[in-house]
mmCIF file of C-alpha atoms in Angstrom:
data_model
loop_
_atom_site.group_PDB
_atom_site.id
_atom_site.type_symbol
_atom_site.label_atom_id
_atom_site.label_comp_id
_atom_site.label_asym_id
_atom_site.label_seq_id
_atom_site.Cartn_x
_atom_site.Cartn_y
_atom_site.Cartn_z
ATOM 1 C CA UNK V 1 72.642 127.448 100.508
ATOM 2 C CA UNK V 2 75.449 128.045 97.677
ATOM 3 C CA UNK V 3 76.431 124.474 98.091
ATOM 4 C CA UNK V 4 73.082 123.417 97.910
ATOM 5 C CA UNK V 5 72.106 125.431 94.610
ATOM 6 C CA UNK V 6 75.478 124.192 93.237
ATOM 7 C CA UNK V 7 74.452 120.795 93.719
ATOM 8 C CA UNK V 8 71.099 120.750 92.566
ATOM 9 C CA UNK V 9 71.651 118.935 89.305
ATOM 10 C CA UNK V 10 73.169 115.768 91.063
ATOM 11 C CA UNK V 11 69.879 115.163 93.797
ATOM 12 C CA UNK V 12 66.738 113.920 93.220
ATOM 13 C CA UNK V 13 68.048 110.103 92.339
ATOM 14 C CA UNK V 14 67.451 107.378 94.882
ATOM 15 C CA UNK V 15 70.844 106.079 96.744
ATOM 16 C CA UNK V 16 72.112 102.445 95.660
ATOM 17 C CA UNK V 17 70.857 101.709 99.145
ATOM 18 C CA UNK V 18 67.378 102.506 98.390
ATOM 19 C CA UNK V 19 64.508 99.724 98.077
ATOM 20 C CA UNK V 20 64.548 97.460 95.519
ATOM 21 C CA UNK V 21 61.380 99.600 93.141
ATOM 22 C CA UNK V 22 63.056 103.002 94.357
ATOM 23 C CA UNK V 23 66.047 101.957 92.426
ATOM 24 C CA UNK V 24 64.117 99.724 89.634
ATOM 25 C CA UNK V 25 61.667 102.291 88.784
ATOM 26 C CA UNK V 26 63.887 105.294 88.157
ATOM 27 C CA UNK V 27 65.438 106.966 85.170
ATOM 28 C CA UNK V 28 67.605 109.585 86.625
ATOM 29 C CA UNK V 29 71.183 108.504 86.995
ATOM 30 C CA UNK V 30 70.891 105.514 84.703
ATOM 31 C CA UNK V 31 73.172 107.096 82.497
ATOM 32 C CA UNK V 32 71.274 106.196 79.502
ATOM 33 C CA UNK V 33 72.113 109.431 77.005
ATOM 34 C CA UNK V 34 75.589 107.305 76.138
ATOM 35 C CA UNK V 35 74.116 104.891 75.154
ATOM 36 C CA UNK V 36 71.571 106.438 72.505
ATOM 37 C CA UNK V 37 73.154 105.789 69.393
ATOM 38 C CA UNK V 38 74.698 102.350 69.636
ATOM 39 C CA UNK V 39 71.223 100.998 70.877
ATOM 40 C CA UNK V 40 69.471 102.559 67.804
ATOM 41 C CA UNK V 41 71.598 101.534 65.220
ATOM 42 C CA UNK V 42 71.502 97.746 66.791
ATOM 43 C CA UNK V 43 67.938 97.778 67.169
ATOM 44 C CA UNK V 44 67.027 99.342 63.814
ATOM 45 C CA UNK V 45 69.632 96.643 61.816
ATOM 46 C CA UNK V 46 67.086 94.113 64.334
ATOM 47 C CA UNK V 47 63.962 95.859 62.987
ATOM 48 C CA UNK V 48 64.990 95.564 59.624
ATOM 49 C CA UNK V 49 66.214 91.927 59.244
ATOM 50 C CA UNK V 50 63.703 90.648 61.580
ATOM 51 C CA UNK V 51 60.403 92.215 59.092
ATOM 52 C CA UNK V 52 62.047 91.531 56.401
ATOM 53 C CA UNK V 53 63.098 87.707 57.047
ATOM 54 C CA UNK V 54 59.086 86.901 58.263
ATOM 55 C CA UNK V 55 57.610 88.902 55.604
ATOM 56 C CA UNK V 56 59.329 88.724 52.309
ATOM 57 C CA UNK V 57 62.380 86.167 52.764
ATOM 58 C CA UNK V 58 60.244 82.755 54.057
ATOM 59 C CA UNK V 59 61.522 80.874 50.813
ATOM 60 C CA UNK V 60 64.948 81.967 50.714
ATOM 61 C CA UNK V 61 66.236 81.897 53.907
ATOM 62 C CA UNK V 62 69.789 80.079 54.716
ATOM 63 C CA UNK V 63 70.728 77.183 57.090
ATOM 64 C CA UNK V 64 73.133 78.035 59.351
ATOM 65 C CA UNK V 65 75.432 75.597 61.132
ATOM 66 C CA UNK V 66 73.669 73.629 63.926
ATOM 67 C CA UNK V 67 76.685 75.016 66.341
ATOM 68 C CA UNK V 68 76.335 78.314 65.822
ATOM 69 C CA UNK V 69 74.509 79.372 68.791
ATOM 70 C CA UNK V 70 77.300 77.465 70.710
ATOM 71 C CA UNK V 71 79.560 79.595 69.128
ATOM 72 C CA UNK V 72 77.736 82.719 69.648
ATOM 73 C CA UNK V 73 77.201 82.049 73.704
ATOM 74 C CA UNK V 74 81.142 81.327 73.764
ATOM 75 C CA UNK V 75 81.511 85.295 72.276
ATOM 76 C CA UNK V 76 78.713 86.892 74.558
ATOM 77 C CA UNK V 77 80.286 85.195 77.528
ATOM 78 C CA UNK V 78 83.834 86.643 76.642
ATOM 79 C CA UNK V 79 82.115 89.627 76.180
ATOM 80 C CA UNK V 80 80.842 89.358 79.799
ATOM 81 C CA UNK V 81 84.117 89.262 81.210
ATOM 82 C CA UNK V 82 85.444 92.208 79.265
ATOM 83 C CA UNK V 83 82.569 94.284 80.598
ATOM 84 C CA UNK V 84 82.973 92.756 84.409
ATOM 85 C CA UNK V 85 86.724 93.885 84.155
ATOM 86 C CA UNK V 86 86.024 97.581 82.473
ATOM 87 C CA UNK V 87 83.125 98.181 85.171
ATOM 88 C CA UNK V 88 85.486 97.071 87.870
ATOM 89 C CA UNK V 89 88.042 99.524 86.908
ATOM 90 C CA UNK V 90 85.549 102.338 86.960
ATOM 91 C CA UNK V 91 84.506 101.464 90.399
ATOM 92 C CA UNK V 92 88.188 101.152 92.180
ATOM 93 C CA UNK V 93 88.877 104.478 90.300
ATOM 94 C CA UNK V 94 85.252 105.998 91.699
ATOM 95 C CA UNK V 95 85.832 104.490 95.131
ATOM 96 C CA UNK V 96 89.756 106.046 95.322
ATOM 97 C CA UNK V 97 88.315 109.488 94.092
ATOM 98 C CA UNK V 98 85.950 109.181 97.407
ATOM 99 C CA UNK V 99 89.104 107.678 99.402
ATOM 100 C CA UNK V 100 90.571 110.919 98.586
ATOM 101 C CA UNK V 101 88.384 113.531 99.247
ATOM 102 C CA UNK V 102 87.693 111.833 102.503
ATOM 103 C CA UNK V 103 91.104 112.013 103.452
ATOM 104 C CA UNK V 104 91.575 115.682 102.131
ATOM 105 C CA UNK V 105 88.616 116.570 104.516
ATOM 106 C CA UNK V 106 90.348 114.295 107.414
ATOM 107 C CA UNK V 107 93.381 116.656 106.901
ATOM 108 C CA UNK V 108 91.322 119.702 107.035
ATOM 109 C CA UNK V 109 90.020 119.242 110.197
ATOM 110 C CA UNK V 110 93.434 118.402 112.023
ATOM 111 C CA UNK V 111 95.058 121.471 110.180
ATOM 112 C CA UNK V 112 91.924 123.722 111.772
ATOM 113 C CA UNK V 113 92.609 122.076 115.353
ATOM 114 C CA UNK V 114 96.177 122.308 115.034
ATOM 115 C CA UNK V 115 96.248 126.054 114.301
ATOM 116 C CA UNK V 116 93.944 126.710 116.902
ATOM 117 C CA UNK V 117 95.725 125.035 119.615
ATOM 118 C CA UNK V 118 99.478 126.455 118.413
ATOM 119 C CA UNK V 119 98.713 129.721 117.096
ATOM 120 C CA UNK V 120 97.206 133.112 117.738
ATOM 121 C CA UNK V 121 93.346 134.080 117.221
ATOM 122 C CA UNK V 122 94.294 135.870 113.659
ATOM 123 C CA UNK V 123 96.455 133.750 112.550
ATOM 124 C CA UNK V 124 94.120 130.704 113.472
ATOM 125 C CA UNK V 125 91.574 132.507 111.336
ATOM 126 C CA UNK V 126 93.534 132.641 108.257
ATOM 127 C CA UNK V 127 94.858 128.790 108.356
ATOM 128 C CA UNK V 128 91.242 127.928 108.609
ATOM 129 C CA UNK V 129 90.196 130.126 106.355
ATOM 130 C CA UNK V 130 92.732 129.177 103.742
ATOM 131 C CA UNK V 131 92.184 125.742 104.239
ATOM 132 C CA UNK V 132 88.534 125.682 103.525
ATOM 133 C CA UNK V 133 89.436 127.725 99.909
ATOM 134 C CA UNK V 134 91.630 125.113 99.625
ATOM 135 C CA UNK V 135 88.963 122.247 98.977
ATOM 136 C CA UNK V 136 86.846 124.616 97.105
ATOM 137 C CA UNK V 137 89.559 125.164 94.725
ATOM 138 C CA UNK V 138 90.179 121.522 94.819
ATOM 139 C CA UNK V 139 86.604 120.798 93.660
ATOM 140 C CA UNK V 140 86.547 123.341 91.120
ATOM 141 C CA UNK V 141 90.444 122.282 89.405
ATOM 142 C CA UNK V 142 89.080 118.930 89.168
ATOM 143 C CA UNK V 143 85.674 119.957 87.311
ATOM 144 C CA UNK V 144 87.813 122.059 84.846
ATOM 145 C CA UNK V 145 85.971 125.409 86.214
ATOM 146 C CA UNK V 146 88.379 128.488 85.932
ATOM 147 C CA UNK V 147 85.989 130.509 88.830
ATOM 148 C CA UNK V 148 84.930 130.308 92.029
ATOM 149 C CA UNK V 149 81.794 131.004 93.942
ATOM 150 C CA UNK V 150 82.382 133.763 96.303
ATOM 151 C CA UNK V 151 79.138 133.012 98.095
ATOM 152 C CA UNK V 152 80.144 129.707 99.009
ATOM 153 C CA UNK V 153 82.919 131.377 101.156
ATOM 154 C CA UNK V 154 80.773 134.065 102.407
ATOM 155 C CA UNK V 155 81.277 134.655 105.703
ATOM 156 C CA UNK V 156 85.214 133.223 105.391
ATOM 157 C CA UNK V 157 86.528 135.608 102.578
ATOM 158 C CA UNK V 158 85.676 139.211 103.165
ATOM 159 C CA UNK V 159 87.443 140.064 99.806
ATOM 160 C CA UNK V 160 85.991 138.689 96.860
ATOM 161 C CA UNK V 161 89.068 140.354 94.901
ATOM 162 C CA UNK V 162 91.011 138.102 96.572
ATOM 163 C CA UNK V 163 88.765 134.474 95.483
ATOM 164 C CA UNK V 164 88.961 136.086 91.826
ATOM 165 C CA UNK V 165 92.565 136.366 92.441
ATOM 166 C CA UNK V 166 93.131 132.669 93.170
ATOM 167 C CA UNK V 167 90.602 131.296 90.599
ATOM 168 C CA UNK V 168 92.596 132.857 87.965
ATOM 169 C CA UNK V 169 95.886 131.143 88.765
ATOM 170 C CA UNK V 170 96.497 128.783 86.412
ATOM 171 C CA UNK V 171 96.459 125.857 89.410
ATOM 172 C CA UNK V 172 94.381 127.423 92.389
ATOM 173 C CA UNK V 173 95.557 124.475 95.205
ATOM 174 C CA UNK V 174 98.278 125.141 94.714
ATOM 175 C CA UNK V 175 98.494 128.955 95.383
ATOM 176 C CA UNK V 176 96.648 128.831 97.856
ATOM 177 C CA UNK V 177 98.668 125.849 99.517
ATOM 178 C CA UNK V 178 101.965 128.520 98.742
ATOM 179 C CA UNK V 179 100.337 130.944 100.118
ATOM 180 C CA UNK V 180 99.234 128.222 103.623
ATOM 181 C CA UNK V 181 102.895 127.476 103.467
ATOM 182 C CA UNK V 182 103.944 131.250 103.819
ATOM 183 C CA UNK V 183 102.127 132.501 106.662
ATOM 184 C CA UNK V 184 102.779 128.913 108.703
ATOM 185 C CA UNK V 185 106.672 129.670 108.145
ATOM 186 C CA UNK V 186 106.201 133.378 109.751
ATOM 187 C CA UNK V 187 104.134 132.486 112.355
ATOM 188 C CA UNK V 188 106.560 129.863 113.408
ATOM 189 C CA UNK V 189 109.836 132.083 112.708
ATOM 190 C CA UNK V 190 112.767 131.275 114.673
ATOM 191 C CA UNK V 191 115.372 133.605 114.909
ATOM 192 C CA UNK V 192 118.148 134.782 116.937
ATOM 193 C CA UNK V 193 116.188 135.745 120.014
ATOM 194 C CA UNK V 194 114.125 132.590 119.967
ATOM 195 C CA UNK V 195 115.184 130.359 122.941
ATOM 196 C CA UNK V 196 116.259 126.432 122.033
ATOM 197 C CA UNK V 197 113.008 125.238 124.033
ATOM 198 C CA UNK V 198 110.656 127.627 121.930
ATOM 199 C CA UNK V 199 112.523 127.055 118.489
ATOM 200 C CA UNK V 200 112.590 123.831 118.821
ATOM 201 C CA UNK V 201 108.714 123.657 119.701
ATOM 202 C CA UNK V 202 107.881 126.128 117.234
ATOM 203 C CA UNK V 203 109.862 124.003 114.439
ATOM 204 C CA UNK V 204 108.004 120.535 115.631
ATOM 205 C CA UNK V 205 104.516 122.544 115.330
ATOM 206 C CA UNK V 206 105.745 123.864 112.013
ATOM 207 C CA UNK V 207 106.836 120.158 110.991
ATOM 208 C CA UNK V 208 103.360 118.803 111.820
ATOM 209 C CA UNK V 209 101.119 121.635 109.923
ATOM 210 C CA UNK V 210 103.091 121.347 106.733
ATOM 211 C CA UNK V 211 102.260 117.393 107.147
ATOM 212 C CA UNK V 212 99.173 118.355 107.147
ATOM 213 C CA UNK V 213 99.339 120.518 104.181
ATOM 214 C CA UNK V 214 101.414 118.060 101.950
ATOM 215 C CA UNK V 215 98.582 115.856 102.611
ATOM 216 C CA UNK V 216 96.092 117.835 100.810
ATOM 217 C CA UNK V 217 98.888 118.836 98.175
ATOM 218 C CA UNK V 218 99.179 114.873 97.957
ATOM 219 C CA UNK V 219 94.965 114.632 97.351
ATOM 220 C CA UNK V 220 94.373 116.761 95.232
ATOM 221 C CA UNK V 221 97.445 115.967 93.074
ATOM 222 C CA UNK V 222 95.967 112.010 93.466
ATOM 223 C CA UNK V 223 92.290 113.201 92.170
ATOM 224 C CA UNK V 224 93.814 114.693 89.413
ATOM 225 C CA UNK V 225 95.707 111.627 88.082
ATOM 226 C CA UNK V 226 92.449 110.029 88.446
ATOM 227 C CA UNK V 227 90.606 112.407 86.275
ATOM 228 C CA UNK V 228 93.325 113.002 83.644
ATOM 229 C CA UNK V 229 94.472 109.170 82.894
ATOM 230 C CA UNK V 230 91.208 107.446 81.563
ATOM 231 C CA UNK V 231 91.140 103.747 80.575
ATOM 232 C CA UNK V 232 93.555 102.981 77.618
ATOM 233 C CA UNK V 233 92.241 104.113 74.609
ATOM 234 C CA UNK V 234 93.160 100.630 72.855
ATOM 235 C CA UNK V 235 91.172 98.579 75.287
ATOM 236 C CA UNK V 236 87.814 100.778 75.348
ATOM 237 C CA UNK V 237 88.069 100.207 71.187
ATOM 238 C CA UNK V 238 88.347 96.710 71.387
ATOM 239 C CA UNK V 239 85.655 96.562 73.627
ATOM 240 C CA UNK V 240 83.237 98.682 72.056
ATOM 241 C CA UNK V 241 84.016 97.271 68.467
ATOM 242 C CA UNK V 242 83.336 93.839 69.746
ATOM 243 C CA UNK V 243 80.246 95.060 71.685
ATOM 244 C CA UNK V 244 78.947 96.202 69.072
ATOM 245 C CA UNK V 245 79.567 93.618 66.450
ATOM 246 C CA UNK V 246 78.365 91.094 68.892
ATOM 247 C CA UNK V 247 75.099 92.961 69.183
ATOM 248 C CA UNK V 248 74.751 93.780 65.478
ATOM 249 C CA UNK V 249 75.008 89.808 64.777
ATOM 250 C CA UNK V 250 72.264 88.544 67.431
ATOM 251 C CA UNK V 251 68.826 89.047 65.321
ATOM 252 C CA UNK V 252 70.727 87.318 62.050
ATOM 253 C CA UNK V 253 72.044 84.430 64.586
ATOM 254 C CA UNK V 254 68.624 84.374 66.757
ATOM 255 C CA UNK V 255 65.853 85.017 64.229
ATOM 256 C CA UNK V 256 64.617 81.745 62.956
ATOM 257 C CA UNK V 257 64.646 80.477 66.469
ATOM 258 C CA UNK V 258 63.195 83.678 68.165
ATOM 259 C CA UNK V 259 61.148 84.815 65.157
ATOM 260 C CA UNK V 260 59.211 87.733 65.858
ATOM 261 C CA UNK V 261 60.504 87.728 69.494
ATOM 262 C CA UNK V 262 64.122 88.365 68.249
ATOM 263 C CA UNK V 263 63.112 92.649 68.364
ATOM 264 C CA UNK V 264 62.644 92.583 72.219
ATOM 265 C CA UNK V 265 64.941 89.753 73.004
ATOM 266 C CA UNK V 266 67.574 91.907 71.239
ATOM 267 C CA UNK V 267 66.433 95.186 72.797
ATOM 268 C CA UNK V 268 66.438 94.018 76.050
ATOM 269 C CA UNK V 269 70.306 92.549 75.495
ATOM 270 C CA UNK V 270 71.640 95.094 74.204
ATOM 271 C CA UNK V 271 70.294 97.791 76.585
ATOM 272 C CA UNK V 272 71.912 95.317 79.173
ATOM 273 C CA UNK V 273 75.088 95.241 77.469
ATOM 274 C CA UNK V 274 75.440 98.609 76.781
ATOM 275 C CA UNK V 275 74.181 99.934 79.627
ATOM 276 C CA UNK V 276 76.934 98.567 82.287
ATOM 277 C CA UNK V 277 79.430 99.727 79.329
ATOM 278 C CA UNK V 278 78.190 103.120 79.750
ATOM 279 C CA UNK V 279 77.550 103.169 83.780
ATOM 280 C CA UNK V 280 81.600 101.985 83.684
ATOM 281 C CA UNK V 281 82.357 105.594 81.331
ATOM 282 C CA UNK V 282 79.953 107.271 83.834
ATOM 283 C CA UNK V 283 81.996 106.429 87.191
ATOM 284 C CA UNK V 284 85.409 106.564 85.517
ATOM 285 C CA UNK V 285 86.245 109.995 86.405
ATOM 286 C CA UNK V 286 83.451 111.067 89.117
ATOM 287 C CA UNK V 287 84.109 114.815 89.298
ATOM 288 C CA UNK V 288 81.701 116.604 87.245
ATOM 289 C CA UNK V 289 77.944 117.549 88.101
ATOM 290 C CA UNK V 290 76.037 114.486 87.049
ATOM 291 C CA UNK V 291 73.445 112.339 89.516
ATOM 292 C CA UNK V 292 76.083 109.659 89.733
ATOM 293 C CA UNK V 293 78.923 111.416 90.408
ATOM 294 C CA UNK V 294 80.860 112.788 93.608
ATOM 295 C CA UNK V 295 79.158 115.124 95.988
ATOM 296 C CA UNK V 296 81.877 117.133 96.003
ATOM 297 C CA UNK V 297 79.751 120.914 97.205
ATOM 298 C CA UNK V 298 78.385 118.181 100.238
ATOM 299 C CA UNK V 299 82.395 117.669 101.103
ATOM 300 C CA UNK V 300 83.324 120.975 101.237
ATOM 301 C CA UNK V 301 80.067 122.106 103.461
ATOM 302 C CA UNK V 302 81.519 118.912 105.776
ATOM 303 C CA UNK V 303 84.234 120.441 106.001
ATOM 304 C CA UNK V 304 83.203 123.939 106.539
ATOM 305 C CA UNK V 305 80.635 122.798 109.189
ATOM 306 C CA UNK V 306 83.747 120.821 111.086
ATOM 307 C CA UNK V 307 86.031 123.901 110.403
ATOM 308 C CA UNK V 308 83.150 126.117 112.015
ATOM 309 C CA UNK V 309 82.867 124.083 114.941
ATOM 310 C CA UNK V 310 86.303 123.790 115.666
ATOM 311 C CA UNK V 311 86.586 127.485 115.919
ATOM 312 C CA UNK V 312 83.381 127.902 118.016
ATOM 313 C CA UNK V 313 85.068 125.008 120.851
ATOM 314 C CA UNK V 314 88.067 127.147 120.456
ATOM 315 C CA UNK V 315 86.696 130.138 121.573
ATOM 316 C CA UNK V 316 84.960 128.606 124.641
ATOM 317 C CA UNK V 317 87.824 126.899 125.497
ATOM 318 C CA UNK V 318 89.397 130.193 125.892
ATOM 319 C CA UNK V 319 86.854 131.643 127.554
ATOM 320 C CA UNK V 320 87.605 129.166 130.211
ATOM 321 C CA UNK V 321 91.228 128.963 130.385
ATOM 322 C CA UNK V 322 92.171 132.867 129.551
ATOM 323 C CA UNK V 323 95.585 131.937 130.674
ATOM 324 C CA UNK V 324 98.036 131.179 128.354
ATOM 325 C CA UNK V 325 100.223 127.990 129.524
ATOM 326 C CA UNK V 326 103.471 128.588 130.386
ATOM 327 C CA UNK V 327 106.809 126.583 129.049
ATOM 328 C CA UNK V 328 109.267 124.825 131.530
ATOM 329 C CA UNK V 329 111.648 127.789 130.892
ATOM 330 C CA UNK V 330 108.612 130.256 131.720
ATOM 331 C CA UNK V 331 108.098 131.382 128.762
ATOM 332 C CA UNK V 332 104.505 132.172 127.298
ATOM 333 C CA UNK V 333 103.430 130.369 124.281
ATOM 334 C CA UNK V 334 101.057 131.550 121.855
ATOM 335 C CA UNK V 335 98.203 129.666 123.187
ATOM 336 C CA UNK V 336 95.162 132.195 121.702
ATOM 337 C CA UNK V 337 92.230 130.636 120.480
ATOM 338 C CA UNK V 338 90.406 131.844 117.471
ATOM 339 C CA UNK V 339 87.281 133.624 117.812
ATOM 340 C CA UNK V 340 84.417 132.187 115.541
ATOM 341 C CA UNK V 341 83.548 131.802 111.871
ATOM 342 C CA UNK V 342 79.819 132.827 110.932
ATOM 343 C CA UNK V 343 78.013 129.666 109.942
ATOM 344 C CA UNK V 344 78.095 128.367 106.725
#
């Protein structure tokens, strides 16, 4: 329910794969706010030279070259392309954000099973614990939020002192991936009264979890490169000059052909234009709480709901197989399974 509540402001617009007059017939998540002043400014210079050219300017109007139109199509065409690239960019960077926190999920769920399998109930509790704070941190780091929701770890965190305690840091991932990488290396000690057989299990098991946990070091530290390197500044200029010269220049090029038609003919374009210019700024850096943006509270309930799971099968499984298994030396090996985490 915290996840939900979170995520409120991002539902209620249709998915891409919706019908075609679910997605045609909607306002939310067009994205249209960035797009407010450039359109009026265009369309009131459109107004303006349009009424004035058919009302008080019939005698004095000006040829203008027969090839102009030509010439005009050649620079709305370029234009085309510029846009095609810049919206391009904003998708591979939307679609690698996704890539990411799918993978930082993937790598929660085989750090959950892995502590289960190699390490005692308590223990097991903690990694999993720690591991689901970790992609809560994640999402809030990457939304530039300083807290955290201790409801959304109810049921994990019994401490809220201790949530505080992390949101504060001045990177939370990364303490708590310091503090992951702590209690791993004690629960797999080796020391002078470990045998070869166990301390060399122990370090392969300890080699594997930090794997796991570089991984989501590595995601997060990806999703932040995302959100903090935007498109060149010098490109988005250029672009948005020429935009909107281009657009500025249509009702004087247009007007004696479109006459009175040139104010919707040049609404219509430039609310084209400027509209995939601004859905291309809207996807750029897909971490915040807007309609078109990452799900990012839906991840981390994935992930808790897997993480949950995995703990439940782990407990039956040891209800079933109480034994511990037994090396070749005959030694026992922490083979415990974790008791349960309260749904989330």
């Amino acid at each position: 329910l915290a996840f939900q509540r979170r995520g409120e402001p991002m539902e209620g617009s249709p998915p891409s794969s919706a019908g075609w007059f679910r997605t045609v017939f909607t306002m939310r998540g067009r994205a249209l706010s960035g797009i407010v002043l450039p359109f009026t400014v265009i369309n009131a210079v459109s107004v303006a030279w349009t009424c004035a050219a058919q009302l008080y300017l019939h005698d004095n109007k000006w040829d203008l070259p027969s090839n102009i139109e030509s010439a005009y199509a050649l620079i709305i065409t370029t234009l085309g392309f510029l846009l095609v690239f810049r919206l391009n960019r904003a998708a591979k960077r939307y679609w690698d954000s996704r890539e990411k926190w799918g993978k930082l999920v993937e790598l929660g769920r085989l750090m959950a099973c892995s502590a289960c399998v190699h390490l005692d109930r308590e223990q097991a509790d903690a990694v999993c614990a720690l591991t689901c704070l970790f992609a809560v941190a994640t999402k809030q780091l990457l939304r530039s939020d300083s807290t955290i929701d201790v409801e959304q770890l109810a049921g994990i965190f019994t401490s809220a002192d201790y949530v505080r305690k992390v949101a504060s840091a001045a990177h939370p991932p990364l303490r708590v991936a310091a503090e992951l990488r702590r209690m791993l290396a004690d629960a797999l000690a080796v020391d002078a009264s470990t045998t070869a057989a166990l301390g060399e299990r122990r370090s392969t098991i300890l080699r594997t979890l930090e794997g796991y946990l570089d991984g989501l070091v590595g995601q997060c530290g990806g999703m932040e490169r995302i959100r903090s390197t935007p498109l060149p500044i010098v490109y988005v200029s250029h672009l948005r000059s020429y935009l909107l010269i281009a657009l500025l220049l249509m009702p004087f090029v247009f007007e004696q052909s479109w006459l009175w038609g040139t104010i919707p003919t040049v609404a219509l374009v430039s609310v084209a234009f400027l509209g995939v210019e601004s859905a291309a700024s809207e996807c750029e850096s897909p971490f915040q709480l807007r309609p078109n943006h990452l799900k990012m509270e839906a991840f981390c309930h994935a992930l808790f709901e897997n993480v949950s799971q995995i703990l439940v099968d782990s407990l039956d499984d040891a209800r079933h197989n109480p034994h511990p298994p037994e090396t070749t030396n005959g030694e026992n090996v922490h083979y415990k399974r974790a008791a349960s985490m309260r749904e989330m």
